[in-house]
Coordinates of C-alpha atoms in Angstrom, one line a residue:
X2 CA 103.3 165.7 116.5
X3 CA 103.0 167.2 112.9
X4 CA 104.3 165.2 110.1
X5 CA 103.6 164.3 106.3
X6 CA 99.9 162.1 107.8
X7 CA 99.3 164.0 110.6
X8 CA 99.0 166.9 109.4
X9 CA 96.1 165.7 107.1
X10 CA 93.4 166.0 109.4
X11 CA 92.0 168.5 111.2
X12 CA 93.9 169.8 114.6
X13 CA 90.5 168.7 116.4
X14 CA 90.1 165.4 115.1
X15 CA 94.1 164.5 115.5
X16 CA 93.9 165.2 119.0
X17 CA 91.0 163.0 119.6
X18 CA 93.3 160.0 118.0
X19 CA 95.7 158.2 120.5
X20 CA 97.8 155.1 119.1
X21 CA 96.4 151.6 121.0
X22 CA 98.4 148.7 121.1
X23 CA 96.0 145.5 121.5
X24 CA 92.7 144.5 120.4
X25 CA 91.4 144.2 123.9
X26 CA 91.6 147.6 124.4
X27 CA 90.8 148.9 121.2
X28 CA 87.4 147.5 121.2
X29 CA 87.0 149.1 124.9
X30 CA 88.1 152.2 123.7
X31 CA 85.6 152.7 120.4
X32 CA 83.1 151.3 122.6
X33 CA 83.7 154.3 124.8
X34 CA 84.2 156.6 122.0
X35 CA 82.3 155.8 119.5
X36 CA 78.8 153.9 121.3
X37 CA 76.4 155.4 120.0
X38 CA 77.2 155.3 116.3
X39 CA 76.7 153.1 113.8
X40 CA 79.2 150.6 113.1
X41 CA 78.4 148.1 110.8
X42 CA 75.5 147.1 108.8
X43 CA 74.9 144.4 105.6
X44 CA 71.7 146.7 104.7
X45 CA 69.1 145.1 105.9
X46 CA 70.4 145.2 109.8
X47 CA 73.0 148.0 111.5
X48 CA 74.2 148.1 115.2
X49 CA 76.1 150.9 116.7
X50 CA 79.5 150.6 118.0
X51 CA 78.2 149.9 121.5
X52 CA 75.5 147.3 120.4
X53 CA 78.8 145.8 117.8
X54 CA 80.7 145.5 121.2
X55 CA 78.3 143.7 123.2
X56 CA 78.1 140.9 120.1
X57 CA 81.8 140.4 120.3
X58 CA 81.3 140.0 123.9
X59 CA 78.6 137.5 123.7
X60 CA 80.7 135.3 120.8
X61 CA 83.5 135.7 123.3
X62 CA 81.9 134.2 126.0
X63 CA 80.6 131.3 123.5
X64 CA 84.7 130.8 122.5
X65 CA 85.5 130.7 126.2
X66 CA 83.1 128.1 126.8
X67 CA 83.8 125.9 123.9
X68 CA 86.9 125.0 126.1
X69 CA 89.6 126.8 124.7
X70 CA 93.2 128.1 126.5
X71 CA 94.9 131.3 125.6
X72 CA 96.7 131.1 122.7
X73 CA 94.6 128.5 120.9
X74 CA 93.8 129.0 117.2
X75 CA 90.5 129.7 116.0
X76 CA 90.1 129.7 112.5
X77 CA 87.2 131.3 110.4
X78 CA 85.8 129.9 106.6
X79 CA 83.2 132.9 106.4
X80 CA 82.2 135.6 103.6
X81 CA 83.0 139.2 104.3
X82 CA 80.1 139.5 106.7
X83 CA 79.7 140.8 110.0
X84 CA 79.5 137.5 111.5
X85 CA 83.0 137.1 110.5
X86 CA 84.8 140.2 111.5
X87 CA 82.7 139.9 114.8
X88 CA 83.9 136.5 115.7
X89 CA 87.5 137.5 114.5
X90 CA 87.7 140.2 116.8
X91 CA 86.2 138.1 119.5
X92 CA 88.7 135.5 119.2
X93 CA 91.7 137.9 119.3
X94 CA 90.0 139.7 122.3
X95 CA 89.7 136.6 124.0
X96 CA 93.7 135.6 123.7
X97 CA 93.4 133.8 121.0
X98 CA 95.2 133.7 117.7
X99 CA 92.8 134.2 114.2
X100 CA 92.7 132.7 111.1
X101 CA 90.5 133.9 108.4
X102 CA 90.5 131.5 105.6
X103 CA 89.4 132.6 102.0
X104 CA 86.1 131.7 101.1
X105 CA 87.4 130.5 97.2
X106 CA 89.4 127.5 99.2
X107 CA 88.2 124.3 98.4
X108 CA 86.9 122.4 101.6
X109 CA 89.8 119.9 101.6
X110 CA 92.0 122.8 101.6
X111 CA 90.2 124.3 104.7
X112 CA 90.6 121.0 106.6
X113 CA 94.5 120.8 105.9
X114 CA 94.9 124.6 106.6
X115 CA 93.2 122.9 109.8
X116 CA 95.4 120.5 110.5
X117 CA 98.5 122.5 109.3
X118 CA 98.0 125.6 111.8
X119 CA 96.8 123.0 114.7
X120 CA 93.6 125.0 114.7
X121 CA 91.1 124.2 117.8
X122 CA 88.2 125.4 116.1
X123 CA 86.7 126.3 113.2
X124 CA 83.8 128.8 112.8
X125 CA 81.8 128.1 109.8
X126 CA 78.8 129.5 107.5
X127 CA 76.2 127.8 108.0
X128 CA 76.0 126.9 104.3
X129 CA 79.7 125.4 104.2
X130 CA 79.3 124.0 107.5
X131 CA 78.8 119.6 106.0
X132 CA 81.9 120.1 103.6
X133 CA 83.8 120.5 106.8
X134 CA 81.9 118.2 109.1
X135 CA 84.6 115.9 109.2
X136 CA 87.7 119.4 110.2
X137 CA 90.4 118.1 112.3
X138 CA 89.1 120.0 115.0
X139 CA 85.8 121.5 116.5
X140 CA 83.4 123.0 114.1
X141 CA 80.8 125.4 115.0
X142 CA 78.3 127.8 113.3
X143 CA 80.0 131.7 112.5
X144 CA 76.9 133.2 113.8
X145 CA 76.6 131.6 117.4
X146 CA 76.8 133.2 120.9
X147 CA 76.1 133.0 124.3
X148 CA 73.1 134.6 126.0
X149 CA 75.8 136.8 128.4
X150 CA 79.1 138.5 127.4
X151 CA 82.6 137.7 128.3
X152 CA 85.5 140.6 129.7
X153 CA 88.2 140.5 127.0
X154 CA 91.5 138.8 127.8
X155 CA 94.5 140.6 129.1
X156 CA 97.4 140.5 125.9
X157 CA 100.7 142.0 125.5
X158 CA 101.3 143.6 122.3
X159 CA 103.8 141.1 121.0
X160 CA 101.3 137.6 121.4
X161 CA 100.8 136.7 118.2
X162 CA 97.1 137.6 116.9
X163 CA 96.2 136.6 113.8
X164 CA 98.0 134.5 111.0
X165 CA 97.4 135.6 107.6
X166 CA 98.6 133.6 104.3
X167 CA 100.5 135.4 101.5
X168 CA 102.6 134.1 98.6
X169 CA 102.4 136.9 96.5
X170 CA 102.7 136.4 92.6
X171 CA 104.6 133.5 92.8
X172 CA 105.5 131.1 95.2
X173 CA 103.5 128.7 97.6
X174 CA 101.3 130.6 100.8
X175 CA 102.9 130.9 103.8
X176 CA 101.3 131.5 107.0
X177 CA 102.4 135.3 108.4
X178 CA 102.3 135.4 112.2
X179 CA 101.1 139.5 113.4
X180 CA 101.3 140.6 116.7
X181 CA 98.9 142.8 118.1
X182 CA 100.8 145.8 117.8
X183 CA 101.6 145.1 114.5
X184 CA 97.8 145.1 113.5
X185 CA 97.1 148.1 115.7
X186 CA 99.8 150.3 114.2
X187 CA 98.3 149.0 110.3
X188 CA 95.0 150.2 111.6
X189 CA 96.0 153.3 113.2
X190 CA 98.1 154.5 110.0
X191 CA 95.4 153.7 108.1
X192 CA 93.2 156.5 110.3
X193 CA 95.6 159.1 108.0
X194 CA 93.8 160.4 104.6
X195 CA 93.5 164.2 103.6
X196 CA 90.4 165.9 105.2
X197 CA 87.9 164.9 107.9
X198 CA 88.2 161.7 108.9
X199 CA 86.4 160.9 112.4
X200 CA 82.9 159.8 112.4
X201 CA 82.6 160.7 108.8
X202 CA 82.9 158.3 106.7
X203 CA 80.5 155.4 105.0
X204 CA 83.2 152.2 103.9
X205 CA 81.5 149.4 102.2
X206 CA 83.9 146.2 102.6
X207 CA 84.8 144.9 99.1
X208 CA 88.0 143.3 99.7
X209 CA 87.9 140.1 101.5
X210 CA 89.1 139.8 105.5
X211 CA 91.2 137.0 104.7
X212 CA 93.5 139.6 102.6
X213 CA 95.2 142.0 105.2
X214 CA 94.3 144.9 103.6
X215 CA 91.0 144.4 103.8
X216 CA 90.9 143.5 107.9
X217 CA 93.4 145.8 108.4
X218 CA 93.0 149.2 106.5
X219 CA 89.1 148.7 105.2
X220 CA 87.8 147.3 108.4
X221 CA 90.2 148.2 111.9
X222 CA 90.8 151.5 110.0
X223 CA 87.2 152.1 109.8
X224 CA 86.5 151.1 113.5
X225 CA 89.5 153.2 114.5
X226 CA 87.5 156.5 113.1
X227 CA 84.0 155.5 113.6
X228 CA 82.8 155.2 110.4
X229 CA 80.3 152.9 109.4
X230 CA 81.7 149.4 107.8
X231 CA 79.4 147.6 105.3
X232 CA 80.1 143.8 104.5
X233 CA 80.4 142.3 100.8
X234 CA 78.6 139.0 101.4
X235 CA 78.7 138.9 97.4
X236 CA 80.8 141.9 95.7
X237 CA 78.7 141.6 92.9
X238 CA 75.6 142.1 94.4
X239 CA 77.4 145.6 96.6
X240 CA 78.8 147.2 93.8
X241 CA 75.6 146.8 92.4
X242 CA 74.4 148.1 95.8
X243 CA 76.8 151.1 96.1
X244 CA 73.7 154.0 95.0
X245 CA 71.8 152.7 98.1
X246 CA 74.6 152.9 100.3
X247 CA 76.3 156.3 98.7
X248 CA 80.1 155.3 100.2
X249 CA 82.4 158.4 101.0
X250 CA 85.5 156.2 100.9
X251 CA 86.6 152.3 99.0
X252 CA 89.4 150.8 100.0
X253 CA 90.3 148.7 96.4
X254 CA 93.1 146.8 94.6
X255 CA 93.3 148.2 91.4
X256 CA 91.4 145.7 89.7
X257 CA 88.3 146.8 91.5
X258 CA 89.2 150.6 90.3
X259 CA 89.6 149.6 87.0
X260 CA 86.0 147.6 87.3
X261 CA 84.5 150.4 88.9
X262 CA 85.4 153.1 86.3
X263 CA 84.4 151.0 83.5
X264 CA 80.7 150.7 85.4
X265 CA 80.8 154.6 85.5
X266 CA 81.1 155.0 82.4
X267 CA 78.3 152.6 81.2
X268 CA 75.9 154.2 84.0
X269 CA 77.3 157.3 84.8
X270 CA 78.9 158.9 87.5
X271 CA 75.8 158.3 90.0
X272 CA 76.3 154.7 90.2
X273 CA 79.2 155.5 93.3
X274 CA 76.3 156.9 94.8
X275 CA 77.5 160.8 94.3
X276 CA 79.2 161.0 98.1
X277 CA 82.3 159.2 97.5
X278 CA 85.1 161.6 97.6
X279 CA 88.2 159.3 97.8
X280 CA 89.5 155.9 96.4
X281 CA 92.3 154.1 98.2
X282 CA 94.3 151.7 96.2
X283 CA 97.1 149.2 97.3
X284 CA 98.4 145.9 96.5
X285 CA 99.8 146.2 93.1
X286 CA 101.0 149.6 90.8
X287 CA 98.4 151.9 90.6
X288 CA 97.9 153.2 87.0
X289 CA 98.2 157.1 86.7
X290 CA 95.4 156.9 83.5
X291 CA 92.9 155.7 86.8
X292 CA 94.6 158.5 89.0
X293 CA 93.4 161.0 86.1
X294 CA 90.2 159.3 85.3
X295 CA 89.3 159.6 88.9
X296 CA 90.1 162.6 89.7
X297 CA 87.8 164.2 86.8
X298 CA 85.3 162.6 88.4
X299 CA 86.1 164.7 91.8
X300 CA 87.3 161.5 93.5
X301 CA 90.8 161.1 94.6
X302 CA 92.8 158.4 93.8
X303 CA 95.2 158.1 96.9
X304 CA 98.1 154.8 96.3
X305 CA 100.2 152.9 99.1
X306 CA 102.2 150.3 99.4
X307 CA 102.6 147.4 102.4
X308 CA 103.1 143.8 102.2
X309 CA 101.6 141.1 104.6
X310 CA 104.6 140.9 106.8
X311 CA 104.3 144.5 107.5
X312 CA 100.2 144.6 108.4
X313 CA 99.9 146.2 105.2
X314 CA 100.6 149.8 105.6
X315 CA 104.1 151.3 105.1
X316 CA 103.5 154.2 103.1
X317 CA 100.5 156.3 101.7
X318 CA 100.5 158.7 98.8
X319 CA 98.0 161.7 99.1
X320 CA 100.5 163.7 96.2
X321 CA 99.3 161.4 93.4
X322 CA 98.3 164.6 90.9
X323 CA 102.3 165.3 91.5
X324 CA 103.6 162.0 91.6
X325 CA 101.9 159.7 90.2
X326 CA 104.3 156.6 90.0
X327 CA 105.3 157.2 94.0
X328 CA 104.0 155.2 96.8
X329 CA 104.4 157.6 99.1
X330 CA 106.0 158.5 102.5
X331 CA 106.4 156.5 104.9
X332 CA 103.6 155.8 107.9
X333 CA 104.7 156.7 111.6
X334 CA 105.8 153.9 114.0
X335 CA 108.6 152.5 111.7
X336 CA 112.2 152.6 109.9
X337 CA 113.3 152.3 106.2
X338 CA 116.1 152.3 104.2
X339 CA 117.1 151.1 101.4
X340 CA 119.9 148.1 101.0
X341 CA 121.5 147.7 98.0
X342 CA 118.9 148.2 96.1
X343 CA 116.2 146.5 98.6
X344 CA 113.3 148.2 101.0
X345 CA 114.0 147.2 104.6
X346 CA 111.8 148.4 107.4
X347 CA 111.0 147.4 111.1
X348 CA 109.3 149.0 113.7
X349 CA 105.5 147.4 115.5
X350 CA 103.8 146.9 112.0
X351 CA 106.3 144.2 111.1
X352 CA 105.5 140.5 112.1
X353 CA 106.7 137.8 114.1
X354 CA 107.6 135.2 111.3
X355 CA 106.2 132.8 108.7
X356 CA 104.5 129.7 110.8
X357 CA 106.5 126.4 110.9
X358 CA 108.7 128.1 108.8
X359 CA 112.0 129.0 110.5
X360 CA 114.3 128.7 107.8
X361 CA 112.1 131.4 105.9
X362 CA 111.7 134.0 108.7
X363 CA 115.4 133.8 109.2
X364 CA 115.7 135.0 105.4
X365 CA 113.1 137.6 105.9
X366 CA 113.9 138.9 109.3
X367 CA 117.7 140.5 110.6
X368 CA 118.1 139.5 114.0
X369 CA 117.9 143.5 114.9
X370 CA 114.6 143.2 113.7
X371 CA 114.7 144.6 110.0
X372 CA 112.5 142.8 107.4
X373 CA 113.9 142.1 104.4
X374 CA 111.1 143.5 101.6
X375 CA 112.1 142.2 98.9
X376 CA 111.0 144.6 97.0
X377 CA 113.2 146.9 95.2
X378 CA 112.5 150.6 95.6
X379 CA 114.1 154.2 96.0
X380 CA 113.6 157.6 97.4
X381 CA 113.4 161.1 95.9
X382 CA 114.5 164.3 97.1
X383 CA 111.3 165.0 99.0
X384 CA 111.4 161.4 100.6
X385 CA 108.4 160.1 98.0
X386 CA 109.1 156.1 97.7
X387 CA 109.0 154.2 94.3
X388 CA 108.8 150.4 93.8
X389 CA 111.1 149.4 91.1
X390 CA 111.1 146.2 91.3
X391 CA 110.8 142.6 93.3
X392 CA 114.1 141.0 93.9
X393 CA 112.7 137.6 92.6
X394 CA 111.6 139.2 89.4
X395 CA 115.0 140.3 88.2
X396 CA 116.0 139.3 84.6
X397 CA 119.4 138.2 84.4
X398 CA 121.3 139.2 81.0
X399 CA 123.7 137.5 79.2
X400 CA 126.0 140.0 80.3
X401 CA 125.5 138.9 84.1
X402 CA 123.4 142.3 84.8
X403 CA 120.2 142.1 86.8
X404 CA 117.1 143.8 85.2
X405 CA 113.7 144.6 87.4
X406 CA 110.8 144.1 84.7
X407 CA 108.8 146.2 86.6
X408 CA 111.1 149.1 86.3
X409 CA 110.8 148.3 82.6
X410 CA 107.1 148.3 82.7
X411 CA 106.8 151.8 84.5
X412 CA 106.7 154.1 81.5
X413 CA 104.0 151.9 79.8
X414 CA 102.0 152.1 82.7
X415 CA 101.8 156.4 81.8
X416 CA 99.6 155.4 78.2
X417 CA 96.1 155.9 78.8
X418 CA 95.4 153.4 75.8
X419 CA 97.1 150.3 78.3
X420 CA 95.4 148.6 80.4
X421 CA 97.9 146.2 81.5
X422 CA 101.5 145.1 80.7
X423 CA 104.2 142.3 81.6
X424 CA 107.6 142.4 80.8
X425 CA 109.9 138.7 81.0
X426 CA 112.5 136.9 79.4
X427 CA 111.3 135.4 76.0
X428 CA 112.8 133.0 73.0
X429 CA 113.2 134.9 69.7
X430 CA 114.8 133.4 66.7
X431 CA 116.6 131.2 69.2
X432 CA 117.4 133.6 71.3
X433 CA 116.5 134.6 74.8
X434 CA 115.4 138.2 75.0
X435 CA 113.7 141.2 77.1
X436 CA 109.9 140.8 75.8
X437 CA 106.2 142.6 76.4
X438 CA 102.9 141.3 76.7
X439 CA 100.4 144.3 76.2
X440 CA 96.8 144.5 77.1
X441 CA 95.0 147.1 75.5
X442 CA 92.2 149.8 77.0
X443 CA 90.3 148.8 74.0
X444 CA 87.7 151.5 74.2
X445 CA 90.6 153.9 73.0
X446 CA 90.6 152.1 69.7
X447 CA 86.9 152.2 68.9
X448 CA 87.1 151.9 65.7
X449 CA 90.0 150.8 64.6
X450 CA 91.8 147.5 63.2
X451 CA 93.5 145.0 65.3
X452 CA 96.3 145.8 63.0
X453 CA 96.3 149.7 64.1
X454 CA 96.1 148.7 67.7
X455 CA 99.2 146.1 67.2
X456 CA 100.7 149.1 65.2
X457 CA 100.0 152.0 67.8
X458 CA 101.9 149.8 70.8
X459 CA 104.8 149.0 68.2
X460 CA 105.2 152.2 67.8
X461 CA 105.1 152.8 71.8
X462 CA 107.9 150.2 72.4
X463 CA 110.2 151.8 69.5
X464 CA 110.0 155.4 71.7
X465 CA 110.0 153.8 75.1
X466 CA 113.1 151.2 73.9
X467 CA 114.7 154.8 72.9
X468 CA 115.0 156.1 76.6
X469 CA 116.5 152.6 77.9
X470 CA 119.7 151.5 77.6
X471 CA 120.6 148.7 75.2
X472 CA 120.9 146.0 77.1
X473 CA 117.4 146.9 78.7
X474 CA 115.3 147.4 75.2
X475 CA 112.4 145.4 74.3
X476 CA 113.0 142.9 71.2
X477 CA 109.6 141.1 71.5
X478 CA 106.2 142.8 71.1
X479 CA 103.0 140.6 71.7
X480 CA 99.5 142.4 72.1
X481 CA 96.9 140.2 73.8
X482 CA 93.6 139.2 73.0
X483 CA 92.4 138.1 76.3
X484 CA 92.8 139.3 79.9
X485 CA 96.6 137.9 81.7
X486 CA 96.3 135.6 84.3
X487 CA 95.6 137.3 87.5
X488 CA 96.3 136.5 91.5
X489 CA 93.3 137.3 94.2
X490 CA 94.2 140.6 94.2
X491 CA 93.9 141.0 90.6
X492 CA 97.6 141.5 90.3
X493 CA 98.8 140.2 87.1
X494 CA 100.4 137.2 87.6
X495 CA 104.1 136.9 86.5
X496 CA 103.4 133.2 86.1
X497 CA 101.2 133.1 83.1
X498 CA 101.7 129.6 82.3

């Protein structure tokens, strides 16, 4: 069974692990495994996994009884609170299909989301319960449930779960349809990270549910090992939180690590609560200046990379000292290669298609089952992936070549004095042309002139510009003031108008 992630944990603690294919029997078996262990807790209150269990049951029951058939959709406008990962779970144990809906949606967005996904209910905090008095469907409280408990549903792996909305930097959200084995496999994957792993860890939620790497890899994950989960009612107010709670493991954009390092070194390395031993980042590149920073604080840095239609998790990096611009290898349970130029993969972590949205899914999805990334990427000798670019992003030049502005952007990406970077197309002097917009780490330049920090980035283009080819080189050099445009994630956006 030994292989790049398997062989991360302990012999004792990878026998213990057994791949499960539907919610339904997940929660019986952590219930069984894990019972007497915490399992979640938002500080003032924690229940163990068996106590956890029981809840589900008792919101299960109050689902059943509000009326609704297997496969109905039951959607969810909640904070990252255990009210809402307890009614998701009961809703996908009961047969029926999930939707967690961002809490930054404005209610008239919720009630079309509503009426778009024909959703039968609609669990609610109490607090945002009279914007959406008036849903398209039943509305109900997030915290309510039945005096007794409910047995969980009998799935197959393929019934669609949960649907998820992704658009990623550009583009309207679409609506990704995952199977239960496809959330299973992202949460068992995401059981994989050097060292001890079951029963160990302390994982405080800061990612929202509604963005699959937070359900999937900072929440099922956790339940998979049982570790104890902590919700992010208000991020702010955890962070602020984290000496209290003293997490051995985040699961972050790189946003958040960049946030997080910059409160470190206003309040010193106690502020993570001196137990946290390892950071993992996804959802955009991971800069190697944070994979250094980190790691002189004794915490690693670990990247991946996984889009929505693939639950997330299709590789993990646990090399990033050596490789610090890799993604990884690539989890169990699936396929890749690489087609002209494009990252394919299928095996269970890939989904069943975009909702309402045939014409899409048929672009995404081969009828053998391979989805089409998108994403442009390669391989090195030792089977470490690299991103190199999105397919959409490509700059076409004059001379008909394509050009992957990310692929550009890499080698900035290694100066500890940038924070961020975004190469496009821009006009100069009449002319379209391969441009930069630079964000610097300003505390490097304490100090120093804006002049000398517009200088020192020049000077970074003229020797990065020497290492490209001609057509490739950078003819446009703009040094921001203020922070780009960013996505949810904290991606920057590659629409910055």
């Amino acid at each position: 069974m030994g292989n790049y992630f398997y062989d991360m944990l302990p012999k004792e603690e990878l026998e213990q692990l057994k791949h499960i294919p539907t919610v339904p029997e997940f929660l019986g078996w952590i219930e069984e495994k894990w019972g007497s262990l915490p399992a979640e807790s938002d500080t003032k209150v924690t229940y163990t996994y068996s106590q956890m269990c029981e809840r589900i049951g008792r919101r299960r029951a109050f689902l059943q009884d509000a009326g609704l058939a297997k496969g109905d959709k039951v959607a969810i406008w909640e904070k990252t609170s255990i009210d809402a990962i307890e009614t998701f779970l009961a809703a996908l144990s009961a047969g029926y299909i999930g939707i967690l809906i961002p809490t930054g949606l404005p209610e008239q967005a919720v009630k079309g989301c509503c009426m778009r996904f024909g959703v039968s209910l609609l669990a609610v905090r109490e607090e945002f319960a009279a914007k959406v008095a008036d849903a398209p469907c039943k509305v109900v409280l997030s915290s309510t449930m039945a005096d007794r408990t409910a047995p969980v549903a009998v799935v197959d792996k393929n019934d669609a779960a949960a649907i998820f909305f992704t658009g990623g930097t550009t583009g309207a959200p679409k609506g990704v349809i995952l199977p239960h084995r496809a959330l299973m496999r992202g949460a068992f994957n995401g059981c994989f990270a050097p060292g001890s792993q079951l029963g160990y860890h302390r994982m405080v939620c800061l990612l929202p549910l509604s963005h699959v790497f937070g359900l999937v890899r900072s929440t099922l994950s956790a339940f998979y090992t049982g570790s104890l989960w902590y919700s992010a009612e208000d991020m702010k107010a955890t962070i602020g939180k984290l000496p209290v709670i003293k997490p051995t493991l985040l699961i972050l954009v790189p946003g958040l690590c960049d946030i997080l390092y910059g409160l470190v070194k206003m309040y010193g390395p106690q502020f993570l609560g001196g137990n946290l031993k390892m950071i993992i980042s996804g959802a955009a590149n991971v800069p190697p200046r944070l994979i250094t920073a980190f790691d002189e604080l004794g915490i690693s840095l670990l990247a991946g990379y996984g889009m929505t239609e693939g639950a997330n998790l299709t590789s993990g990096n646990a090399n990033v000292l050596e490789k610090p611009t890799s993604v990884g290898k690539i989890y169990p349970g699936q396929e890749v290669k690489i087609v002209d130029g494009e990252i394919w993969f299928r095996g269970d972590n890939v989904f069943l298609g975009y909702y309402g949205d045939p014409e899409a899914t048929r672009a995404a999805l081969t009828e053998d089952g391979w989805l089409k990334t998108g994403d442009l990427g390669r391989f090195d000798d030792e089977g470490f992936l690299y991103i190199t670019g999105r397919i959409k992003n490509q700059i076409i030049l004059n001379n008909g070549e394509n050009v992957s502005p990310e692929e550009i952007e890499e080698p900035f990406y290694k100066c500890a004095a940038l924070k961020d970077c975004l190469v496009s197309e821009m006009e100069l002097d009449g002319e379209n042309v391969i441009g930069i917009e630079i964000l610097p780490q300003m505390p490097a330049f304490e100090g120093k002139s804006w002049e000398e920090v517009e200088a020192f980035f020049n000077r970074l283009v003229d020797e990065i510009n020497c290492t490209l080819p001609g057509t490739h080189r950078i003819r446009k050099v703009i040094v921001r003031h203020e922070d780009f445009k960013r996505t949810g994630a904290l991606k920057v956006s590659r629409n910055q108008k």
